[in-house]
Tab-separated table of C-alpha atoms in Angstrom:
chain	number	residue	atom	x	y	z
C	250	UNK	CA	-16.404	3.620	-10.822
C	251	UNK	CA	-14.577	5.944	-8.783
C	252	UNK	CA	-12.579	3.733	-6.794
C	253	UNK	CA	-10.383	5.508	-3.920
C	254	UNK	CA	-10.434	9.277	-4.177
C	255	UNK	CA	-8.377	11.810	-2.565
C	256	UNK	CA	-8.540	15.347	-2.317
C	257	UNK	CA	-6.487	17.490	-2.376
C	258	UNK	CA	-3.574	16.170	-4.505
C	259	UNK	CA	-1.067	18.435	-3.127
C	260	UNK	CA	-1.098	20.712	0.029
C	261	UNK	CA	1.533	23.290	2.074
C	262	UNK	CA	1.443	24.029	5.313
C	263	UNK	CA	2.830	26.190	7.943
C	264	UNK	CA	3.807	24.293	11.229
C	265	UNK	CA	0.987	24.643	13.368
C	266	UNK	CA	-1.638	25.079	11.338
C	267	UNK	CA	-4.372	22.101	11.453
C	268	UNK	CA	-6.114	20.494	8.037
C	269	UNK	CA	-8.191	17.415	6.984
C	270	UNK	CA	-7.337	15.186	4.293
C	271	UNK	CA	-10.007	13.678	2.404
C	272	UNK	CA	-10.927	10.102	1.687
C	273	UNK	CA	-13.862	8.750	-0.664
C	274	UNK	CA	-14.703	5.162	-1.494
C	275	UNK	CA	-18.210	4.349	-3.677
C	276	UNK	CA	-16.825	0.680	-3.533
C	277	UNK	CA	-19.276	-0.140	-0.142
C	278	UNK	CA	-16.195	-1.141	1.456
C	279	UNK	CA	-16.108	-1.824	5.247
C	280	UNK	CA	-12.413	-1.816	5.482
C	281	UNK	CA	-10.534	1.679	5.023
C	282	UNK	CA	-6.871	2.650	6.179
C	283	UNK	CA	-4.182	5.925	5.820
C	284	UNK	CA	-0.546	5.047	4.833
C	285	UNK	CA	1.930	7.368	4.702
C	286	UNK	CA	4.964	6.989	2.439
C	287	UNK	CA	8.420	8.538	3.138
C	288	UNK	CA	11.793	7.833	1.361
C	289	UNK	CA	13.451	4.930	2.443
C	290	UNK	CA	10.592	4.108	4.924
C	291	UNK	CA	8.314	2.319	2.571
C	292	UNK	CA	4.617	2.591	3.392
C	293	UNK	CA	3.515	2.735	6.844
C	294	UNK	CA	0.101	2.415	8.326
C	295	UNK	CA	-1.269	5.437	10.590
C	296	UNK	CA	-4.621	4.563	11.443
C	297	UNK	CA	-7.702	1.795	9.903
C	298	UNK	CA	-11.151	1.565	10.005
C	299	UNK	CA	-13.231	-1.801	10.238
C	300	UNK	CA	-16.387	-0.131	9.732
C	301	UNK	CA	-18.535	2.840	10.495
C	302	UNK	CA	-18.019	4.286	13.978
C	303	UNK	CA	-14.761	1.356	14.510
C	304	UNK	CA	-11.510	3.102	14.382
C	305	UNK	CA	-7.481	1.695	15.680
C	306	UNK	CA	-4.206	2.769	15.456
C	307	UNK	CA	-1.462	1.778	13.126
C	308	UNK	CA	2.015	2.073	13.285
C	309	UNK	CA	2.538	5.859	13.648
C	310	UNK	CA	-0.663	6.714	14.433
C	311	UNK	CA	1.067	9.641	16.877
C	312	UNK	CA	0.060	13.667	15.771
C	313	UNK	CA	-3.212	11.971	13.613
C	314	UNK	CA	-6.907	11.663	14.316
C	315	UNK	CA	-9.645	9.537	12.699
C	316	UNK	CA	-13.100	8.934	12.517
C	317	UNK	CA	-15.556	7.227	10.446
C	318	UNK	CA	-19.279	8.256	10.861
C	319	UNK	CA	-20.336	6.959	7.138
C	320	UNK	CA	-18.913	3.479	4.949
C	321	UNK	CA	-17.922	6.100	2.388
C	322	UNK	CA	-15.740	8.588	4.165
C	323	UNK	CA	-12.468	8.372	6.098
C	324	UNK	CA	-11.033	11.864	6.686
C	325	UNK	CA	-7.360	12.023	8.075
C	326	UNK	CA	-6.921	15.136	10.574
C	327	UNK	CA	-4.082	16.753	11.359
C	328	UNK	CA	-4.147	18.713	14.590
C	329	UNK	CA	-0.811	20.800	14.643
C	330	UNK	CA	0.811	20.331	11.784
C	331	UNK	CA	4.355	19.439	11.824
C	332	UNK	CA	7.388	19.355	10.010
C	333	UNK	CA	8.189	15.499	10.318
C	334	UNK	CA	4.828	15.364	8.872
C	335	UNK	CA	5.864	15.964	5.644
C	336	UNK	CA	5.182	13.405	3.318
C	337	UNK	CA	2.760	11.519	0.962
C	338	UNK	CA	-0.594	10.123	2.118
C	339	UNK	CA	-2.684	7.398	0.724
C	340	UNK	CA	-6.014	5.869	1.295
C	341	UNK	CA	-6.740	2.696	0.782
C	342	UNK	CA	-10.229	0.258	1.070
C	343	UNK	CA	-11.231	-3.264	0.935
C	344	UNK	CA	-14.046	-5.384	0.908
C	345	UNK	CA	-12.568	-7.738	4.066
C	346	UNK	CA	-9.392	-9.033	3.405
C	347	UNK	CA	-9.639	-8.884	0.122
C	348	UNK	CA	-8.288	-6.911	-2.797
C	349	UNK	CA	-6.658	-4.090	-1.034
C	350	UNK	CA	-7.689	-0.302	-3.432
C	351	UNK	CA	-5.455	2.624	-2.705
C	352	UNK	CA	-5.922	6.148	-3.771
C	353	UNK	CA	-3.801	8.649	-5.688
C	354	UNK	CA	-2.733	10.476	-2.505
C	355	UNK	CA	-1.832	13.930	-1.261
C	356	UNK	CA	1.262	15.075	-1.160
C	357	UNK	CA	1.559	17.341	1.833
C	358	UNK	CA	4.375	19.800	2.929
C	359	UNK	CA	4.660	21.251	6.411
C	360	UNK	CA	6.959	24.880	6.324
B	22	UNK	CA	6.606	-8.421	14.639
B	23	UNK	CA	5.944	-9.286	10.958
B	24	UNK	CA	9.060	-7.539	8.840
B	25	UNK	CA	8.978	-7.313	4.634
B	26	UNK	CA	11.781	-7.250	2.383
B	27	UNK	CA	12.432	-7.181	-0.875
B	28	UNK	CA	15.360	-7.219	-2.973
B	29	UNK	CA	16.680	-6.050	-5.163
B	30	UNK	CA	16.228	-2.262	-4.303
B	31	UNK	CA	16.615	-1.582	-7.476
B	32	UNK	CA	16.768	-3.428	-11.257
B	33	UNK	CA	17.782	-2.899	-14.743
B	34	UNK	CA	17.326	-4.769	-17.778
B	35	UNK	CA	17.390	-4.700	-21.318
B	36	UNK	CA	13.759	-5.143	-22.950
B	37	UNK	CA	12.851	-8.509	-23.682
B	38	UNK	CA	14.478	-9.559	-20.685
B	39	UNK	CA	12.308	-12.257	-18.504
B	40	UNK	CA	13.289	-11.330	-14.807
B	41	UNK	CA	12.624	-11.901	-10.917
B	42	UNK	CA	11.547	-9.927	-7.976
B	43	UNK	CA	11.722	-11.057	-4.643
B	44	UNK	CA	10.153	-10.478	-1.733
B	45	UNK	CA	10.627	-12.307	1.698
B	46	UNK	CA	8.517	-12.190	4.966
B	47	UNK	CA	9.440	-13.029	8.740
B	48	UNK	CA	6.422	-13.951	10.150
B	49	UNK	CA	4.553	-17.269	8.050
B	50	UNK	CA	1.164	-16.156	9.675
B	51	UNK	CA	-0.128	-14.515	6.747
B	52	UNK	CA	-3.730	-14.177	5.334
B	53	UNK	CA	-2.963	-13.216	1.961
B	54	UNK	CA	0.291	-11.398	0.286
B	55	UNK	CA	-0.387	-8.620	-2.564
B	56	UNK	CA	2.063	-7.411	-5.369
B	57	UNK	CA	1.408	-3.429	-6.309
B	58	UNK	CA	2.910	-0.839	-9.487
B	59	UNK	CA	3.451	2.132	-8.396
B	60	UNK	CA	4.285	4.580	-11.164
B	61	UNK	CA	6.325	8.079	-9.992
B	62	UNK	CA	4.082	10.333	-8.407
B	63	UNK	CA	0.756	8.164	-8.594
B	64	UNK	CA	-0.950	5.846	-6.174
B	65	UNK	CA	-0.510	1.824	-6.198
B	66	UNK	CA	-2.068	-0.372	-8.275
B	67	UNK	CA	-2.678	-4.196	-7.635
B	68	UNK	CA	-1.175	-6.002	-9.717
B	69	UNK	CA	-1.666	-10.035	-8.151
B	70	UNK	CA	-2.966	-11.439	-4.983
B	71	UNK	CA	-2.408	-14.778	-3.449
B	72	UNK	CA	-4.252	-16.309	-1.177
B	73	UNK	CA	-2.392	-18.395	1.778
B	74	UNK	CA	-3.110	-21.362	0.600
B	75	UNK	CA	-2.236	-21.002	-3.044
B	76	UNK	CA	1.053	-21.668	-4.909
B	77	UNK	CA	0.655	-19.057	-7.566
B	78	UNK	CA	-1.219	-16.667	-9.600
B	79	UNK	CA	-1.087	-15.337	-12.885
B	80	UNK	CA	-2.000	-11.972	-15.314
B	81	UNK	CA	-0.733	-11.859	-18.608
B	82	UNK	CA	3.231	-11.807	-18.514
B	83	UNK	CA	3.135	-11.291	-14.576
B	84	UNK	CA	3.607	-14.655	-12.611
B	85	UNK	CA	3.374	-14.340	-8.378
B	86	UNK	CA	4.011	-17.607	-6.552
B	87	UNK	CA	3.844	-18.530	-2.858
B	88	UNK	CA	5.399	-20.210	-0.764
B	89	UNK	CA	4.492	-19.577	2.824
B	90	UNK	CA	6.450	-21.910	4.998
B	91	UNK	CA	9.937	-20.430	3.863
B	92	UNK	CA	8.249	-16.743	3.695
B	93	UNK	CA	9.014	-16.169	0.187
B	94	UNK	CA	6.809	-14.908	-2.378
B	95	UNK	CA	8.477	-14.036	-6.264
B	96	UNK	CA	7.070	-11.858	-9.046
B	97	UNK	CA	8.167	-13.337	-12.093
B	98	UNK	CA	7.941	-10.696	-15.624
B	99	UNK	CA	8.027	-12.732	-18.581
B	100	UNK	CA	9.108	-10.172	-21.715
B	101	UNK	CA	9.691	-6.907	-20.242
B	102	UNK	CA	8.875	-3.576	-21.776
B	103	UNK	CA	9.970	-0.402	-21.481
B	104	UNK	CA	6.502	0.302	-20.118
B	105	UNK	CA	7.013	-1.966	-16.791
B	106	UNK	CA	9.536	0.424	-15.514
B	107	UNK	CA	8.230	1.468	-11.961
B	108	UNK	CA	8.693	0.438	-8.265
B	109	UNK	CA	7.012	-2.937	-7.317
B	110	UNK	CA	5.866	-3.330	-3.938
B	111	UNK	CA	5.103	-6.425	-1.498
B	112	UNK	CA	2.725	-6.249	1.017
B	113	UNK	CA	1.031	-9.122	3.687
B	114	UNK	CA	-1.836	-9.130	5.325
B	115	UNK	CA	-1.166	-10.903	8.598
B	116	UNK	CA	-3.468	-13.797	9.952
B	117	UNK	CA	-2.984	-12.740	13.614
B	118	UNK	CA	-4.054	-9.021	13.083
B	119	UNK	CA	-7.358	-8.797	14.543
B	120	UNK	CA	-8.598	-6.172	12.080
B	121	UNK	CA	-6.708	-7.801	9.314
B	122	UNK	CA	-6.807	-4.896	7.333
B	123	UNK	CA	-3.359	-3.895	7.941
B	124	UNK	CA	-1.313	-4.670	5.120
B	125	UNK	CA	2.564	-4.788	5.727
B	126	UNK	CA	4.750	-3.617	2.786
B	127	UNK	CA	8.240	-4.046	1.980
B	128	UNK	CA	10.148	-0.861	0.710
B	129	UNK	CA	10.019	-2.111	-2.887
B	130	UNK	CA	11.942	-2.572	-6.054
B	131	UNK	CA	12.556	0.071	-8.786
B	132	UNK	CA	12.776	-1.708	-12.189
B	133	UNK	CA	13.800	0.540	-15.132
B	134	UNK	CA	13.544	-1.311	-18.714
B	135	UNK	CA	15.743	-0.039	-21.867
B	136	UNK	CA	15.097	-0.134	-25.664
């Protein structure tokens, strides 16, 4: 199995510029969320999915859209990329509360 | 609002060593509470989950136990290796969370193990 995949693995950007990170389960999870981690932060959650077409915000959800049209898929897009959204991004699923699966992440940079 | 920690921040032991990680939580309200490994540069793995009403759970040389009331959970590492050196992380799941697929993590603890 696949698990959790995440592409790409690394990324620069120049402020401003707008880009989609990608997230893949083949796990038929319904539950899917973005983290992103940051030195001295710890992991924080941006935005979750319940299920298809059921999206929320997390904690920093601010500068980050979502959608979920498929089980599979939860792309992460950034609008105007910023500075302050420099950091690394991971994707994880569940089958309900369960076992929580997390990807390898992308490692973005914002110039 | 539902805070981690865990301490130490960071940990370092000879091999052989049996040691402790702890992790504490504010809010008791919890579904579930999940230990992770997370190796430099990679994603997190899952290492144990416990349930809200268990005591404990156990893989191998890796012991979690529970105890919800005082909002404590420990990772206990019987016979370390030089190959369990990463940062361990803590995360809830809170009952109240309507989703309840927000997990909450604490900020971790980097264990490094000599030979």
């Amino acid at each position: 199995n696949a698990g959790v995949t995440q592409t790409p693995k690394f990324q620069v950007l120049k402020t401003g510029q707008s880009m989609t990170l990608q997230c893949a389960q083949d796990m038929n999870h319904e539950y899917m969320s973005w983290y992103r981690q940051d030195p001295g932060m710890g992991l924080r959650l941006i935005h979750y999915s319940v299920g298809a077409g059921i999206t929320d915000q997390g904690e920093v959800p601010n500068g980050y859209n979502v959608s979920r049209s498929t089980t599979e898929d939860f792309p992460l897009r950034l609008l105007s990329a910023a500075p302050s959204q420099t950091s690394v991004y991971f994707c994880a699923s569940s089958y309900g509360k369960g076992d929580a699966f997390f990807g390898q992440g992308t490692r973005l940079t914002v110039v | 609002k539902q805070e981690v920690t865990q301490i130490p921040a960071a940990l370092s032991v000879p091999e052989g060593e049996n040691l402790v990680l702890n992790c504490s939580f504010t809010d008791s309200a919890i579904y579930n509470l999940q230990w992770f490994r997370q190796d430099p540069g990679k994603g997190l793995t899952s290492l144990l989950l416990i349930q809200s009403s268990q005591r404990e759970q156990t893989s191998g040389r890796l012991n979690a136990s529970l105890d919800k009331s005082s909002g404590r959970s420990t990772l206990y590492i019987a016979a370390s290796q030089p190959g369990d050196s990463a940062t361990y992380l803590c995360a809830v799941r809170p009952a109240a969370n309507q989703a309840g697929t927000a997990l909450i993590f604490g900020k971790g603890t980097t264990l490094s193990v000599s030979s």
